[in-house]
JSON list of C-alpha atoms in Angstrom, two decimals:
[
{"chain": "H", "resi": 1, "resn": "GLY", "atom": "CA", "xyz": [-62.40, 0.04, -28.81]},
{"chain": "H", "resi": 2, "resn": "SER", "atom": "CA", "xyz": [-64.33, -3.38, -28.97]},
{"chain": "H", "resi": 3, "resn": "TRP", "atom": "CA", "xyz": [-62.01, -6.92, -28.26]},
{"chain": "H", "resi": 4, "resn": "THR", "atom": "CA", "xyz": [-61.31, -9.20, -30.61]},
{"chain": "H", "resi": 5, "resn": "PRO", "atom": "CA", "xyz": [-58.98, -12.18, -30.30]},
{"chain": "H", "resi": 6, "resn": "GLU", "atom": "CA", "xyz": [-56.59, -11.07, -32.01]},
{"chain": "H", "resi": 7, "resn": "SER", "atom": "CA", "xyz": [-55.64, -7.74, -30.13]},
{"chain": "H", "resi": 8, "resn": "THR", "atom": "CA", "xyz": [-55.77, -10.12, -27.00]},
{"chain": "H", "resi": 9, "resn": "ARG", "atom": "CA", "xyz": [-53.03, -12.71, -28.79]},
{"chain": "H", "resi": 10, "resn": "ALA", "atom": "CA", "xyz": [-51.32, -9.25, -29.65]},
{"chain": "H", "resi": 11, "resn": "THR", "atom": "CA", "xyz": [-50.96, -7.98, -25.89]},
{"chain": "H", "resi": 12, "resn": "LEU", "atom": "CA", "xyz": [-49.87, -11.73, -24.85]},
{"chain": "H", "resi": 13, "resn": "ALA", "atom": "CA", "xyz": [-47.58, -11.78, -27.58]},
{"chain": "H", "resi": 14, "resn": "LEU", "atom": "CA", "xyz": [-45.83, -7.99, -26.09]},
{"chain": "H", "resi": 15, "resn": "GLN", "atom": "CA", "xyz": [-45.91, -9.08, -23.07]},
{"chain": "H", "resi": 16, "resn": "CYS", "atom": "CA", "xyz": [-44.24, -13.06, -23.91]},
{"chain": "H", "resi": 17, "resn": "LEU", "atom": "CA", "xyz": [-41.61, -10.52, -25.09]},
{"chain": "H", "resi": 18, "resn": "LEU", "atom": "CA", "xyz": [-40.90, -8.14, -22.39]},
{"chain": "H", "resi": 19, "resn": "SER", "atom": "CA", "xyz": [-40.81, -11.05, -20.05]},
{"chain": "H", "resi": 20, "resn": "LEU", "atom": "CA", "xyz": [-37.74, -12.36, -22.15]},
{"chain": "H", "resi": 21, "resn": "CYS", "atom": "CA", "xyz": [-36.18, -9.36, -22.68]},
{"chain": "H", "resi": 22, "resn": "ALA", "atom": "CA", "xyz": [-36.62, -8.55, -18.80]},
{"chain": "H", "resi": 23, "resn": "TRP", "atom": "CA", "xyz": [-35.45, -12.07, -17.53]},
{"chain": "H", "resi": 24, "resn": "ALA", "atom": "CA", "xyz": [-32.56, -11.64, -20.61]},
{"chain": "H", "resi": 25, "resn": "LEU", "atom": "CA", "xyz": [-31.41, -8.35, -18.66]},
{"chain": "H", "resi": 26, "resn": "MET", "atom": "CA", "xyz": [-31.47, -9.73, -15.65]},
{"chain": "H", "resi": 27, "resn": "ARG", "atom": "CA", "xyz": [-29.39, -12.27, -16.01]},
{"chain": "H", "resi": 28, "resn": "THR", "atom": "CA", "xyz": [-26.79, -10.25, -18.43]},
{"chain": "H", "resi": 29, "resn": "LEU", "atom": "CA", "xyz": [-26.95, -7.75, -16.18]},
{"chain": "H", "resi": 30, "resn": "PRO", "atom": "CA", "xyz": [-25.08, -8.58, -13.16]},
{"chain": "H", "resi": 31, "resn": "ALA", "atom": "CA", "xyz": [-22.24, -9.96, -15.06]},
{"chain": "H", "resi": 32, "resn": "LEU", "atom": "CA", "xyz": [-22.05, -6.64, -17.20]},
{"chain": "H", "resi": 33, "resn": "THR", "atom": "CA", "xyz": [-21.33, -4.99, -14.17]},
{"chain": "H", "resi": 34, "resn": "ILE", "atom": "CA", "xyz": [-19.02, -7.76, -12.79]},
{"chain": "H", "resi": 35, "resn": "ALA", "atom": "CA", "xyz": [-16.58, -7.23, -15.82]},
{"chain": "H", "resi": 36, "resn": "LEU", "atom": "CA", "xyz": [-16.85, -3.76, -15.59]},
{"chain": "H", "resi": 37, "resn": "LEU", "atom": "CA", "xyz": [-15.82, -3.24, -11.76]},
{"chain": "H", "resi": 38, "resn": "ALA", "atom": "CA", "xyz": [-13.22, -5.71, -12.76]},
{"chain": "H", "resi": 39, "resn": "ALA", "atom": "CA", "xyz": [-11.67, -3.87, -15.48]},
{"chain": "H", "resi": 40, "resn": "PHE", "atom": "CA", "xyz": [-11.88, -0.51, -13.28]},
{"chain": "H", "resi": 41, "resn": "VAL", "atom": "CA", "xyz": [-10.21, -2.78, -11.10]},
{"chain": "H", "resi": 42, "resn": "HIS", "atom": "CA", "xyz": [-7.70, -3.42, -12.70]},
{"chain": "H", "resi": 43, "resn": "ARG", "atom": "CA", "xyz": [-6.93, -0.21, -14.44]},
{"chain": "H", "resi": 44, "resn": "CYS", "atom": "CA", "xyz": [-5.87, 1.28, -11.39]},
{"chain": "H", "resi": 45, "resn": "CYS", "atom": "CA", "xyz": [-3.95, -1.82, -9.72]},
{"chain": "H", "resi": 46, "resn": "LEU", "atom": "CA", "xyz": [-1.45, -1.10, -12.61]},
{"chain": "H", "resi": 47, "resn": "ARG", "atom": "CA", "xyz": [-1.12, 2.58, -11.22]},
{"chain": "H", "resi": 48, "resn": "MET", "atom": "CA", "xyz": [1.35, 3.61, -9.46]},
{"chain": "H", "resi": 49, "resn": "ALA", "atom": "CA", "xyz": [0.82, 5.76, -5.61]},
{"chain": "H", "resi": 50, "resn": "ASP", "atom": "CA", "xyz": [1.53, 9.24, -5.86]},
{"chain": "H", "resi": 51, "resn": "PRO", "atom": "CA", "xyz": [3.36, 11.02, -7.13]},
{"chain": "H", "resi": 52, "resn": "PHE", "atom": "CA", "xyz": [3.86, 8.90, -9.63]},
{"chain": "H", "resi": 53, "resn": "GLY", "atom": "CA", "xyz": [-0.25, 8.51, -10.65]},
{"chain": "H", "resi": 54, "resn": "ASP", "atom": "CA", "xyz": [-0.10, 8.55, -14.56]},
{"chain": "H", "resi": 55, "resn": "VAL", "atom": "CA", "xyz": [2.70, 6.61, -15.00]},
{"chain": "H", "resi": 56, "resn": "ALA", "atom": "CA", "xyz": [1.98, 2.51, -15.28]},
{"chain": "H", "resi": 57, "resn": "GLY", "atom": "CA", "xyz": [4.02, -0.23, -13.93]},
{"chain": "H", "resi": 58, "resn": "LEU", "atom": "CA", "xyz": [5.93, -2.27, -15.37]},
{"chain": "H", "resi": 59, "resn": "PRO", "atom": "CA", "xyz": [7.21, -5.72, -15.17]},
{"chain": "H", "resi": 60, "resn": "ILE", "atom": "CA", "xyz": [10.40, -6.19, -13.33]},
{"chain": "H", "resi": 61, "resn": "ASP", "atom": "CA", "xyz": [12.81, -9.07, -15.26]},
{"chain": "H", "resi": 62, "resn": "GLU", "atom": "CA", "xyz": [14.05, -12.01, -14.39]},
{"chain": "H", "resi": 63, "resn": "ALA", "atom": "CA", "xyz": [17.76, -10.19, -13.66]},
{"chain": "H", "resi": 64, "resn": "ARG", "atom": "CA", "xyz": [16.60, -7.75, -11.07]},
{"chain": "H", "resi": 65, "resn": "ALA", "atom": "CA", "xyz": [13.62, -10.76, -9.47]},
{"chain": "H", "resi": 66, "resn": "ALA", "atom": "CA", "xyz": [16.49, -13.43, -8.99]},
{"chain": "H", "resi": 67, "resn": "LEU", "atom": "CA", "xyz": [18.66, -10.61, -6.37]},
{"chain": "H", "resi": 68, "resn": "PHE", "atom": "CA", "xyz": [15.28, -10.00, -4.55]},
{"chain": "H", "resi": 69, "resn": "THR", "atom": "CA", "xyz": [15.18, -11.46, -0.48]},
{"chain": "H", "resi": 70, "resn": "GLY", "atom": "CA", "xyz": [15.17, -15.34, -1.10]},
{"chain": "H", "resi": 71, "resn": "GLY", "atom": "CA", "xyz": [15.52, -15.25, -4.69]},
{"chain": "H", "resi": 72, "resn": "PRO", "atom": "CA", "xyz": [18.57, -17.44, -6.23]},
{"chain": "H", "resi": 73, "resn": "ASN", "atom": "CA", "xyz": [21.02, -14.16, -6.29]},
{"chain": "H", "resi": 74, "resn": "GLY", "atom": "CA", "xyz": [19.11, -12.63, -3.01]},
{"chain": "H", "resi": 75, "resn": "SER", "atom": "CA", "xyz": [19.79, -12.60, 0.51]},
{"chain": "H", "resi": 76, "resn": "ALA", "atom": "CA", "xyz": [18.79, -15.71, 2.60]},
{"chain": "H", "resi": 77, "resn": "PHE", "atom": "CA", "xyz": [15.15, -15.47, 4.11]},
{"chain": "H", "resi": 78, "resn": "PRO", "atom": "CA", "xyz": [14.28, -15.31, 6.93]},
{"chain": "H", "resi": 79, "resn": "ALA", "atom": "CA", "xyz": [18.07, -13.35, 7.15]},
{"chain": "H", "resi": 80, "resn": "ALA", "atom": "CA", "xyz": [20.82, -14.51, 9.19]},
{"chain": "H", "resi": 81, "resn": "LEU", "atom": "CA", "xyz": [20.96, -12.46, 12.59]},
{"chain": "H", "resi": 82, "resn": "VAL", "atom": "CA", "xyz": [24.75, -12.56, 13.56]},
{"chain": "H", "resi": 83, "resn": "GLY", "atom": "CA", "xyz": [26.88, -9.57, 14.98]},
{"chain": "H", "resi": 84, "resn": "VAL", "atom": "CA", "xyz": [25.76, -6.74, 15.16]},
{"chain": "H", "resi": 85, "resn": "PHE", "atom": "CA", "xyz": [22.02, -7.82, 14.42]},
{"chain": "H", "resi": 86, "resn": "GLU", "atom": "CA", "xyz": [22.02, -10.60, 16.90]},
{"chain": "H", "resi": 87, "resn": "SER", "atom": "CA", "xyz": [19.04, -10.65, 18.86]},
{"chain": "H", "resi": 88, "resn": "ASN", "atom": "CA", "xyz": [19.57, -9.23, 22.04]},
{"chain": "H", "resi": 89, "resn": "ARG", "atom": "CA", "xyz": [18.74, -11.95, 25.18]},
{"chain": "H", "resi": 90, "resn": "ARG", "atom": "CA", "xyz": [19.74, -9.72, 27.71]},
{"chain": "H", "resi": 91, "resn": "LEU", "atom": "CA", "xyz": [16.15, -9.19, 29.56]},
{"chain": "H", "resi": 92, "resn": "ARG", "atom": "CA", "xyz": [15.50, -12.66, 29.12]},
{"chain": "H", "resi": 93, "resn": "GLY", "atom": "CA", "xyz": [17.33, -12.80, 32.40]},
{"chain": "H", "resi": 94, "resn": "ALA", "atom": "CA", "xyz": [15.91, -9.49, 34.24]},
{"chain": "H", "resi": 95, "resn": "THR", "atom": "CA", "xyz": [13.78, -9.44, 37.33]},
{"chain": "H", "resi": 96, "resn": "LEU", "atom": "CA", "xyz": [10.52, -8.60, 36.90]},
{"chain": "H", "resi": 97, "resn": "LEU", "atom": "CA", "xyz": [9.41, -5.51, 39.43]},
{"chain": "H", "resi": 98, "resn": "PHE", "atom": "CA", "xyz": [5.83, -4.26, 40.42]},
{"chain": "H", "resi": 99, "resn": "THR", "atom": "CA", "xyz": [3.98, -6.72, 38.22]},
{"chain": "H", "resi": 100, "resn": "GLU", "atom": "CA", "xyz": [1.09, -6.45, 40.13]},
{"chain": "H", "resi": 101, "resn": "GLU", "atom": "CA", "xyz": [0.83, -2.86, 41.12]},
{"chain": "H", "resi": 102, "resn": "VAL", "atom": "CA", "xyz": [2.02, -0.86, 38.59]},
{"chain": "H", "resi": 103, "resn": "VAL", "atom": "CA", "xyz": [-0.07, -1.53, 35.56]},
{"chain": "H", "resi": 104, "resn": "GLY", "atom": "CA", "xyz": [1.56, -1.26, 31.47]},
{"chain": "H", "resi": 105, "resn": "SER", "atom": "CA", "xyz": [4.24, 0.70, 32.54]},
{"chain": "H", "resi": 106, "resn": "GLU", "atom": "CA", "xyz": [5.99, 2.14, 29.35]},
{"chain": "H", "resi": 107, "resn": "CYS", "atom": "CA", "xyz": [7.83, 5.06, 30.41]},
{"chain": "H", "resi": 108, "resn": "VAL", "atom": "CA", "xyz": [10.76, 4.67, 33.51]},
{"chain": "H", "resi": 109, "resn": "GLY", "atom": "CA", "xyz": [12.87, 7.57, 34.00]},
{"chain": "H", "resi": 110, "resn": "VAL", "atom": "CA", "xyz": [15.93, 7.28, 36.35]},
{"chain": "H", "resi": 111, "resn": "ALA", "atom": "CA", "xyz": [16.76, 9.97, 38.55]},
{"chain": "H", "resi": 112, "resn": "PRO", "atom": "CA", "xyz": [20.13, 11.08, 39.11]},
{"chain": "H", "resi": 113, "resn": "ASN", "atom": "CA", "xyz": [19.30, 9.93, 43.01]},
{"chain": "H", "resi": 114, "resn": "GLY", "atom": "CA", "xyz": [18.53, 6.02, 41.78]},
{"chain": "H", "resi": 115, "resn": "ASP", "atom": "CA", "xyz": [14.71, 6.66, 42.09]},
{"chain": "H", "resi": 116, "resn": "LEU", "atom": "CA", "xyz": [12.95, 5.08, 39.46]},
{"chain": "H", "resi": 117, "resn": "LEU", "atom": "CA", "xyz": [9.54, 6.87, 37.98]},
{"chain": "H", "resi": 118, "resn": "MET", "atom": "CA", "xyz": [7.32, 5.11, 36.23]},
{"chain": "H", "resi": 119, "resn": "LEU", "atom": "CA", "xyz": [3.98, 6.20, 34.62]},
{"chain": "H", "resi": 120, "resn": "ASP", "atom": "CA", "xyz": [1.52, 3.65, 34.69]},
{"chain": "H", "resi": 121, "resn": "ARG", "atom": "CA", "xyz": [-1.54, 3.16, 32.13]},
{"chain": "H", "resi": 122, "resn": "ASN", "atom": "CA", "xyz": [-4.13, 5.23, 34.45]},
{"chain": "H", "resi": 123, "resn": "GLY", "atom": "CA", "xyz": [-2.15, 8.33, 34.49]},
{"chain": "H", "resi": 124, "resn": "PHE", "atom": "CA", "xyz": [-0.44, 7.84, 37.74]},
{"chain": "H", "resi": 125, "resn": "VAL", "atom": "CA", "xyz": [2.58, 8.46, 38.57]},
{"chain": "H", "resi": 126, "resn": "PHE", "atom": "CA", "xyz": [4.79, 5.85, 40.78]},
{"chain": "H", "resi": 127, "resn": "ARG", "atom": "CA", "xyz": [8.32, 6.37, 42.44]},
{"chain": "H", "resi": 128, "resn": "ALA", "atom": "CA", "xyz": [11.02, 3.09, 43.27]},
{"chain": "H", "resi": 129, "resn": "THR", "atom": "CA", "xyz": [13.38, 4.28, 45.41]},
{"chain": "H", "resi": 130, "resn": "PRO", "atom": "CA", "xyz": [16.19, 1.79, 45.74]},
{"chain": "H", "resi": 131, "resn": "GLN", "atom": "CA", "xyz": [16.48, 0.01, 49.34]},
{"chain": "H", "resi": 132, "resn": "GLN", "atom": "CA", "xyz": [19.00, -2.40, 50.84]},
{"chain": "H", "resi": 133, "resn": "ARG", "atom": "CA", "xyz": [20.36, -5.40, 48.90]},
{"chain": "H", "resi": 134, "resn": "LYS", "atom": "CA", "xyz": [18.62, -8.44, 49.72]},
{"chain": "H", "resi": 135, "resn": "GLY", "atom": "CA", "xyz": [20.06, -11.45, 48.96]},
{"chain": "H", "resi": 136, "resn": "GLY", "atom": "CA", "xyz": [22.12, -10.01, 46.18]},
{"chain": "H", "resi": 137, "resn": "ALA", "atom": "CA", "xyz": [19.14, -8.52, 44.58]},
{"chain": "H", "resi": 138, "resn": "LEU", "atom": "CA", "xyz": [18.18, -4.85, 44.37]},
{"chain": "H", "resi": 139, "resn": "ALA", "atom": "CA", "xyz": [15.13, -4.09, 46.22]},
{"chain": "H", "resi": 140, "resn": "TYR", "atom": "CA", "xyz": [12.79, -1.34, 45.48]},
{"chain": "H", "resi": 141, "resn": "GLU", "atom": "CA", "xyz": [10.24, 0.74, 48.23]},
{"chain": "H", "resi": 142, "resn": "LEU", "atom": "CA", "xyz": [7.12, 1.71, 45.94]},
{"chain": "H", "resi": 143, "resn": "SER", "atom": "CA", "xyz": [5.40, 4.72, 46.44]},
{"chain": "H", "resi": 144, "resn": "LYS", "atom": "CA", "xyz": [2.37, 6.58, 44.63]},
{"chain": "H", "resi": 145, "resn": "GLU", "atom": "CA", "xyz": [3.37, 10.23, 43.45]},
{"chain": "H", "resi": 146, "resn": "ARG", "atom": "CA", "xyz": [0.47, 12.92, 44.12]}
]
């Protein structure tokens, strides 16, 4: 149990060695963790969705890839919307009704007598009864149902 210069040097050398090991571990541990995580994620990305979880995805050959949309043998991108696929532009000429009175109406029902029944975003039911035409446009009388 006595103190000697040799024991002090040995203790300092051991402390330096432990500090060096700790420094090396602190430098390599994050990189090692990232590498292991990347390997795990890469394996997960090769798996297919259930129920095909155990089947690995295969590369797509060039002949099939050429058939994809925008490919040399595929359909145009964006697709040409003609005929029955053409955009419906009829609503662009429609008249907006009750824009400040009925807010957020997503459901509109038409009664046999021509009344419009609307449910707004707050849960209130509105009834619009057709009135006489004013200047060619159909007018409605709006009432809140109880």
